[in-house]
Amino acid sequence: MAKDQKVIIVGAGLVGSLWAILMARRGYQVSVYERRGDMRSAGFIGGRSINLAMSDRGWKALEKAGVSEKIKAVAIPMYGRMMHSEQGQLTFQPYGKEGQAIYSVSRGGLNLELLRIGSQFDNLRYYFNHPCKSVDFRQKTIKFEDKIAQKKVEASADLIFGADGAFSAVRSSLQRLPRFNYAQNYLDYGYKELHIPPGPEGQHLIEKKALHIWPRGRFMLIALPNPDGSFTCTLFLPYEGHEAFEKLQTDQDIEAFFVKHFPDALALMPTLLENFHQNPTGNLVTIRCNPWHFEDQVLLIGDASHAIVPFYGQGMNSGFEDCTILDEMMDDYQEDWSKIVPDFSQQRVKDANAIADLALRNFVEMRDLVADPKFLLRKKIASHLQDLHPGKFLPVYSMVTFSHLPYNKALSASQAQDQLFEHILALDGIENNWKNNPEVERIFLQWLKEQ
Ligand SMILES: Cc1cc2nc3c(=O)[nH]c(=O)nc-3n(C[C@H](O)[C@H](O)[C@H](O)COP(=O)(O)OP(=O)(O)OC[C@H]3O[C@@H](n4cnc5c(N)ncnc54)[C@H](O)[C@@H]3O)c2cc1C
């Protein structure tokens, strides 16, 4: 494709603004249309999590765009989970090997930085306050509304990317085409963001370099650190039932619930009631669709094609990985989009479905299993096997978070590793005799042979 050819990206969220930089670097004429106002002047209006966990897949894409150093300088490493029991006991569980961490990153800060870098390209133009209304695939045109001028506008391009999030307008137009598969599933849970302010000296009041979890079986509270000494907490709770959002209506209901389940967190939350009433209750949705493209001209990326629940911290990371893979395909296929678009759509769907499944499973792990001694034992044995057999055994969490292995490989490995640990954990007295246990070694080597 000659570099004077036009590209439209719908959505200047995390994935759209990163993808715009990578396309502009290659010399394409890039126009980005965003529904919201310009965050560079109006500030970031989020509506969703204030901070996010960034892991290796996300960092790789940011490196490609030349922004990783700047973002890492203000990101906070979280080396493991800090579990808070109902009695206030703390247990730390490392995420990976020494030095491996996921990073707490500001959603608004990251989005703004990507926009600032994008605006340095002469061949990249942003159109804010321009919601996409529909795509006409035959005419290769997109209809937008210019909210400032209050008029309809139409634009055309050789390539169109739908990066307009979970409720994508580009995808809505694709849905009207024959043989487009689409599924949307909501969890019966909602989430609410809460706040732990910094201490009097601006310090973090609980361990800074950890992701905090208060696992309570059917529900949980988590907290991620911010650079100003505060924590952003998120309560994940069923909408209906005995302990549920519907039961937390009055100040007394909310306080009694926190006194019962999260007393140590409550002591750090002077604005709990205010936050609880003011902040909306968010939904948790998984969206799967297929194909992600129309001919060689329209392609969905990020949440527009694969929105997942946040329990593996992989939504943004997987969207950024879309950008990495597409960028690599541009080299492999000499920028022949008639090959890249259908190939990407075809090979990536299975990975997106795999991380959607893994994210749903991780919800059970986070809210329930992390407090289970058997689960903690499994983690310890897994880490031990990884040390004993480097390169031969990688725990699934590390595959997803600290590697670039396709997600569908991690999903298959998770099923295989479940079988391995079923055998190991069934050994008599395993709790007290798992290190250098010849029976563990025998089961492991047998399992390895079968893989
Ligand atoms: C509570 C919560 C916590 C999360 N935590 C993590 C985490 O720790 N780690 C992680 O990796 N992921 C996390 N995620 C997922 C992550 O937020 C998403 O995967 C990520 O934001 C997807 O980026 P995106 O650019 O594809 O979509 P979005 O961020 O939704 O951006 C889409 C953009 O398109 C714009 N837009 C929408 N409609 C139109 C239209 N019609 N026309 C023009 N523009 C439009 C929107 O205004 C927006 O700017 C979390 C999600 C939630 C809900």
XYZ file of C-alpha atoms and ligand atoms in Angstrom:
504
model
C 0.000 0.000 0.000
C 1.370 3.390 -0.966
C 1.915 5.548 2.077
C -0.404 8.308 0.889
C -3.277 5.949 1.534
C -5.785 6.912 4.148
C -6.492 5.148 7.421
C -9.386 5.880 9.770
C -9.250 4.732 13.375
C -12.521 4.988 15.281
C -11.876 5.523 19.008
C -8.989 7.302 20.747
C -9.087 5.129 23.854
C -6.053 3.114 24.922
C -5.889 0.804 21.915
C -6.947 3.302 19.218
C -4.429 5.938 20.304
C -1.581 3.428 20.476
C -2.483 1.968 17.083
C -2.618 5.486 15.583
C 1.014 6.069 16.631
C 2.196 2.782 15.131
C 0.396 3.509 11.831
C 1.621 7.118 11.711
C 5.206 5.899 12.292
C 4.853 3.823 9.153
C 3.840 6.920 7.189
C 0.101 6.304 6.671
C -2.269 9.275 6.592
C -4.118 8.621 9.840
C -7.401 10.191 11.006
C -8.672 9.287 14.471
C -12.326 9.958 15.282
C -13.294 10.004 18.947
C -16.733 10.364 20.535
C -15.469 12.229 23.596
C -13.932 15.714 23.798
C -10.176 16.292 23.598
C -8.732 14.844 26.805
C -5.588 16.940 26.346
C -7.561 20.105 27.135
C -10.707 18.821 28.850
C -8.954 16.294 31.119
C -9.610 12.596 31.197
C -13.217 11.559 31.750
C -12.924 7.882 32.419
C -16.020 6.152 33.721
C -13.962 3.014 34.255
C -11.036 1.909 36.395
C -8.735 4.791 37.355
C -5.703 2.548 37.237
C -4.885 -0.659 35.392
C -2.407 -3.507 35.740
C 0.076 -3.486 32.867
C 2.077 -6.622 32.171
C 4.627 -7.856 29.618
C 2.271 -7.927 26.610
C 1.309 -4.299 27.168
C 4.896 -3.169 27.721
C 6.030 -4.781 24.470
C 3.530 -2.714 22.454
C 4.451 0.478 24.320
C 8.111 -0.177 23.540
C 7.249 -0.382 19.847
C 5.537 2.988 20.099
C 8.530 4.425 21.992
C 6.582 5.332 25.141
C 7.412 2.567 27.600
C 10.204 4.432 29.447
C 8.006 7.429 30.133
C 5.121 5.322 31.407
C 7.342 2.991 33.464
C 8.826 6.000 35.264
C 5.432 6.679 36.902
C 4.146 3.080 37.068
C 4.192 1.237 40.398
C 5.467 -2.350 40.352
C 3.282 -4.863 42.184
C 5.344 -7.963 42.920
C 2.495 -10.080 44.236
C -0.898 -10.324 45.866
C -1.325 -9.201 49.446
C -4.269 -11.105 50.872
C -6.265 -9.640 53.760
C -8.153 -12.222 55.816
C -11.357 -11.375 57.707
C -9.253 -11.311 60.893
C -6.880 -8.779 59.300
C -4.008 -11.238 58.739
C -1.806 -10.523 55.743
C -0.359 -13.138 53.390
C 1.893 -12.209 50.485
C 1.932 -14.369 47.373
C 4.504 -13.450 44.685
C 3.230 -13.254 41.111
C 6.336 -14.700 39.519
C 10.051 -15.077 40.049
C 12.143 -12.459 41.823
C 11.939 -9.101 40.069
C 8.835 -9.986 38.060
C 5.933 -7.623 38.588
C 2.765 -6.265 37.088
C 2.518 -2.480 37.136
C -0.196 -0.141 38.341
C -0.626 2.508 35.634
C -3.008 5.477 35.459
C -5.598 4.963 32.711
C -5.956 8.703 32.096
C -2.200 9.364 32.273
C -1.477 6.610 29.754
C -4.221 7.707 27.355
C -3.070 11.332 27.514
C 0.553 10.406 26.904
C -0.409 8.364 23.840
C -2.423 11.315 22.476
C 0.435 13.740 23.130
C 2.891 11.537 21.273
C 0.423 11.027 18.427
C -0.045 14.766 18.010
C 3.661 15.111 17.158
C 3.067 13.377 13.803
C 2.145 15.626 10.838
C 0.349 12.693 9.219
C -1.945 12.005 12.218
C -5.074 14.051 12.860
C -7.602 13.752 15.682
C -11.283 14.589 15.380
C -12.773 14.802 18.864
C -16.521 15.070 19.589
C -17.118 12.909 16.523
C -19.103 9.781 17.434
C -19.236 7.211 14.672
C -22.802 6.459 13.641
C -22.404 3.735 11.033
C -20.164 2.236 8.375
C -21.181 1.723 4.767
C -19.013 -1.197 3.706
C -19.821 -1.066 -0.002
C -19.149 2.656 -0.328
C -16.141 2.480 2.066
C -17.511 5.432 4.033
C -18.204 6.156 7.687
C -20.833 8.492 9.035
C -20.001 10.658 12.053
C -21.780 13.356 13.943
C -19.770 16.527 14.534
C -21.133 17.440 17.962
C -19.580 20.916 18.039
C -20.765 22.023 14.583
C -23.934 19.954 15.093
C -23.865 18.410 11.664
C -23.383 15.031 10.060
C -20.051 14.315 8.362
C -18.903 11.497 6.160
C -15.357 10.244 5.699
C -13.775 7.563 3.573
C -10.547 5.607 3.821
C -8.647 2.693 2.352
C -8.449 1.057 5.766
C -10.810 1.405 8.715
C -10.023 0.210 12.250
C -12.799 -0.072 14.821
C -11.098 0.612 18.186
C -14.260 2.030 19.705
C -14.533 -0.256 22.708
C -16.975 -2.840 23.999
C -20.045 -1.087 22.557
C -18.413 -0.427 19.193
C -20.431 1.354 16.517
C -18.194 -0.160 13.823
C -19.025 -3.629 15.147
C -22.739 -2.758 15.215
C -22.553 -2.134 11.471
C -20.679 -5.426 10.952
C -23.409 -7.199 12.933
C -25.884 -6.386 10.185
C -23.838 -8.333 7.649
C -24.670 -11.987 6.984
C -22.719 -14.673 8.877
C -21.383 -12.342 11.561
C -21.311 -14.191 14.887
C -21.780 -12.261 18.073
C -22.210 -13.121 21.760
C -22.453 -10.822 24.756
C -22.546 -12.172 28.325
C -22.867 -10.177 31.499
C -21.713 -11.451 34.894
C -24.301 -11.271 37.670
C -21.737 -9.068 39.391
C -21.151 -5.341 39.291
C -18.185 -3.297 40.478
C -17.785 -0.056 42.376
C -14.662 2.062 42.739
C -13.707 3.273 46.210
C -10.754 5.164 47.621
C -8.019 4.893 50.250
C -6.374 8.333 50.565
C -2.642 8.840 51.246
C -1.318 9.166 54.795
C -0.457 12.571 56.329
C 3.028 12.559 54.745
C 1.624 11.509 51.366
C 2.697 7.921 52.073
C 0.911 4.690 51.106
C -0.940 3.391 54.163
C -0.707 -0.281 53.138
C 2.083 -2.065 51.255
C 2.742 -0.041 48.101
C 4.268 -2.708 45.876
C 1.424 -5.222 45.935
C -2.062 -5.711 44.577
C -4.257 -6.038 47.660
C -7.105 -8.538 47.756
C -9.756 -9.097 50.386
C -11.143 -12.450 49.142
C -14.508 -13.296 50.655
C -15.767 -16.310 48.721
C -18.599 -14.923 46.577
C -17.238 -11.392 46.457
C -14.031 -9.423 46.947
C -12.405 -6.047 47.331
C -9.128 -5.221 45.597
C -6.797 -2.191 45.754
C -4.106 -0.918 43.375
C -1.585 1.780 44.388
C -1.411 5.257 42.839
C 1.712 7.456 42.713
C 0.140 10.115 45.024
C 0.041 7.664 47.954
C -3.604 6.713 47.481
C -5.139 3.392 46.444
C -8.002 2.834 44.062
C -10.172 0.053 45.457
C -12.768 -1.923 43.551
C -15.567 -3.877 45.182
C -16.852 -6.786 43.057
C -20.227 -7.928 44.369
C -23.334 -9.707 43.024
C -26.173 -7.426 42.011
C -28.784 -9.550 43.749
C -28.856 -11.962 46.661
C -28.083 -12.104 50.351
C -24.891 -10.045 50.194
C -25.324 -7.887 47.129
C -25.523 -4.349 45.788
C -29.316 -4.405 46.114
C -28.899 -4.796 49.906
C -26.505 -1.844 50.250
C -28.877 1.105 50.046
C -28.471 3.164 53.217
C -25.354 4.430 55.010
C -26.042 1.894 57.770
C -26.232 -1.000 55.264
C -22.899 -0.025 53.696
C -21.110 0.520 56.993
C -22.401 -2.711 58.502
C -21.271 -4.642 55.410
C -17.752 -3.171 55.583
C -17.516 -3.636 59.377
C -18.397 -7.313 58.898
C -16.230 -8.133 55.864
C -13.521 -5.502 55.413
C -12.855 -3.899 58.827
C -9.167 -3.167 58.137
C -9.992 -1.517 54.793
C -12.878 0.447 56.317
C -10.475 2.028 58.812
C -8.569 3.498 55.843
C -11.609 4.763 53.919
C -12.882 8.049 55.384
C -14.861 8.813 52.203
C -16.438 5.363 51.843
C -20.061 6.515 52.020
C -19.544 9.464 49.703
C -17.694 7.282 47.144
C -20.222 4.491 47.416
C -23.179 6.757 46.693
C -21.493 8.900 44.044
C -19.615 6.314 41.993
C -21.680 4.308 39.528
C -21.972 0.536 39.702
C -20.226 -0.792 36.590
C -21.143 -3.869 34.551
C -18.840 -6.735 33.660
C -19.269 -8.051 30.151
C -17.577 -10.590 27.884
C -17.966 -9.968 24.158
C -16.980 -12.489 21.539
C -17.482 -12.083 17.823
C -16.212 -13.492 14.582
C -15.037 -12.530 11.961
C -13.408 -9.302 13.086
C -13.102 -7.945 9.584
C -14.859 -7.051 6.365
C -12.867 -7.937 3.251
C -9.425 -6.309 3.388
C -10.707 -2.986 4.526
C -12.340 -2.991 7.974
C -10.878 -4.549 11.124
C -11.939 -4.514 14.775
C -9.241 -4.316 17.482
C -9.182 -4.129 21.288
C -12.419 -4.307 23.263
C -14.446 -3.732 20.075
C -13.661 -7.319 19.081
C -12.878 -8.942 22.439
C -14.073 -7.317 25.656
C -13.282 -9.480 28.693
C -13.841 -9.326 32.449
C -10.936 -7.651 34.301
C -9.821 -10.519 36.574
C -6.622 -11.422 34.727
C -5.740 -7.772 34.119
C -5.472 -8.562 30.409
C -8.143 -6.455 28.611
C -5.861 -3.573 27.700
C -2.834 -5.865 27.537
C -4.523 -8.070 24.939
C -5.678 -5.012 22.962
C -2.099 -3.703 22.972
C -0.925 -7.137 21.877
C -3.310 -6.823 18.884
C -1.237 -3.766 17.898
C 2.076 -5.624 18.339
C 0.899 -8.547 16.225
C -0.476 -6.306 13.464
C 2.751 -4.306 13.439
C 4.782 -7.507 13.087
C 2.444 -8.705 10.323
C 3.102 -5.486 8.420
C 6.762 -6.569 8.227
C 5.966 -10.206 7.453
C 3.465 -9.364 4.670
C 5.197 -6.248 3.323
C 2.126 -4.263 4.353
C -0.163 -6.220 2.062
C -3.446 -5.587 3.884
C -5.356 -8.040 1.705
C -3.400 -10.703 3.624
C -2.977 -9.019 7.009
C -6.640 -8.207 7.684
C -8.181 -11.674 7.157
C -5.162 -13.519 8.610
C -5.116 -11.467 11.781
C -8.851 -11.864 12.235
C -8.650 -15.601 11.729
C -5.636 -16.386 13.931
C -6.378 -13.988 16.794
C -9.977 -14.977 17.559
C -8.935 -18.211 19.309
C -6.524 -16.299 21.531
C -9.161 -13.743 22.417
C -11.624 -16.500 23.308
C -8.930 -18.190 25.411
C -8.125 -15.106 27.483
C -11.881 -14.496 27.894
C -12.173 -17.980 29.453
C -9.039 -17.570 31.568
C -10.290 -14.202 32.876
C -13.618 -15.719 33.938
C -11.787 -18.517 35.772
C -9.461 -16.118 37.489
C -12.446 -14.447 39.139
C -13.062 -17.632 41.144
C -9.341 -17.801 41.938
C -9.178 -14.215 43.177
C -12.362 -14.035 45.205
C -12.199 -17.533 46.685
C -9.231 -19.792 45.997
C -6.472 -17.388 47.063
C -7.684 -17.916 50.620
C -7.637 -21.718 50.244
C -4.548 -23.449 51.762
C -4.582 -26.126 49.005
C -4.440 -23.432 46.348
C -1.535 -21.699 48.099
C 0.278 -25.028 48.363
C -0.230 -25.583 44.634
C 1.338 -22.175 43.915
C 4.384 -23.060 46.036
C 4.858 -26.443 44.364
C 4.435 -24.867 40.921
C 7.128 -22.306 41.674
C 9.405 -25.081 43.003
C 8.910 -27.165 39.835
C 9.696 -24.091 37.752
C 13.012 -23.702 39.636
C 13.862 -27.400 39.322
C 12.963 -27.628 35.626
C 13.680 -24.259 34.059
C 12.291 -24.007 30.530
C 10.177 -27.133 31.010
C 7.516 -25.861 33.369
C 5.898 -22.431 33.438
C 2.889 -21.728 35.700
C -0.163 -20.519 33.731
C -0.199 -17.139 35.469
C 3.366 -16.539 34.249
C 2.459 -17.672 30.719
C -0.323 -15.097 30.577
C 1.409 -12.289 32.403
C 5.153 -12.622 31.883
C 5.368 -14.222 28.456
C 4.166 -13.635 24.914
C 2.932 -17.182 24.349
C -0.421 -17.213 22.530
C -3.275 -17.152 25.046
C -4.759 -20.350 23.599
C -1.540 -22.166 24.576
C -1.919 -20.849 28.113
C -5.511 -22.089 28.219
C -4.509 -25.607 27.096
C -1.642 -25.560 29.612
C -4.050 -24.571 32.361
C -6.177 -27.670 31.719
C -3.057 -29.886 31.632
C -1.621 -28.322 34.804
C -4.938 -28.865 36.623
C -4.528 -32.593 35.949
C -0.902 -32.576 37.142
C -1.788 -30.922 40.446
C -4.797 -33.128 40.993
C -2.315 -36.040 41.228
C 0.316 -34.200 43.241
C -2.100 -32.720 45.790
C -3.696 -36.144 46.329
C -0.398 -37.483 47.766
C -0.591 -38.325 51.474
C 0.973 -35.663 53.703
C 1.913 -33.495 50.730
C 1.466 -30.297 52.828
C 4.565 -31.163 54.860
C 6.595 -32.985 52.269
C 6.531 -31.347 48.846
C 10.098 -30.127 48.456
C 12.426 -32.750 46.938
C 9.710 -35.393 47.231
C 10.620 -38.246 44.790
C 6.946 -39.054 44.243
C 6.223 -35.463 43.155
C 9.198 -35.666 40.809
C 7.996 -38.994 39.367
C 4.467 -37.686 38.738
C 5.867 -34.526 37.176
C 8.259 -36.353 34.806
C 5.505 -38.745 33.740
C 3.183 -35.786 33.079
C 5.909 -34.005 31.125
C 6.333 -37.054 28.882
C 2.621 -36.992 28.060
C 2.589 -33.319 27.022
C -13.019 -2.273 36.179
C -12.083 -2.584 35.069
C -10.754 -2.833 35.353
C -9.864 -3.134 34.331
N -8.563 -3.409 34.658
C -7.702 -3.773 33.683
C -6.347 -4.090 34.001
O -5.943 -4.037 35.172
N -5.507 -4.447 32.995
C -5.932 -4.519 31.694
O -5.128 -4.874 30.816
N -7.213 -4.224 31.364
C -8.097 -3.848 32.319
N -9.386 -3.535 31.990
C -9.810 -3.619 30.583
C -9.464 -2.353 29.827
O -10.067 -1.237 30.446
C -9.950 -2.445 28.381
O -9.600 -3.685 27.834
C -9.331 -1.329 27.543
O -9.772 -0.071 28.001
C -9.718 -1.517 26.070
O -9.224 -0.445 25.318
P -9.967 -0.017 23.984
O -9.209 1.158 23.478
O -10.157 -1.199 23.117
O -11.421 0.434 24.434
P -11.810 1.691 25.335
O -10.790 1.940 26.374
O -13.212 1.448 25.753
O -11.764 2.910 24.310
C -12.706 3.042 23.289
C -12.713 4.501 22.829
O -13.640 4.627 21.758
C -14.477 5.730 21.999
N -15.763 5.450 21.360
C -16.748 4.615 21.772
N -17.773 4.631 20.886
C -17.409 5.470 19.899
C -18.031 5.890 18.707
N -19.265 5.465 18.362
N -17.386 6.757 17.897
C -16.136 7.237 18.231
N -15.507 6.869 19.352
C -16.128 6.000 20.178
C -14.575 5.818 23.509
O -14.958 7.131 23.912
C -13.152 5.461 23.904
O -12.308 6.581 23.914
C -10.310 -3.203 32.996
C -11.645 -2.948 32.696
C -12.532 -2.642 33.721
C -13.960 -2.402 33.382
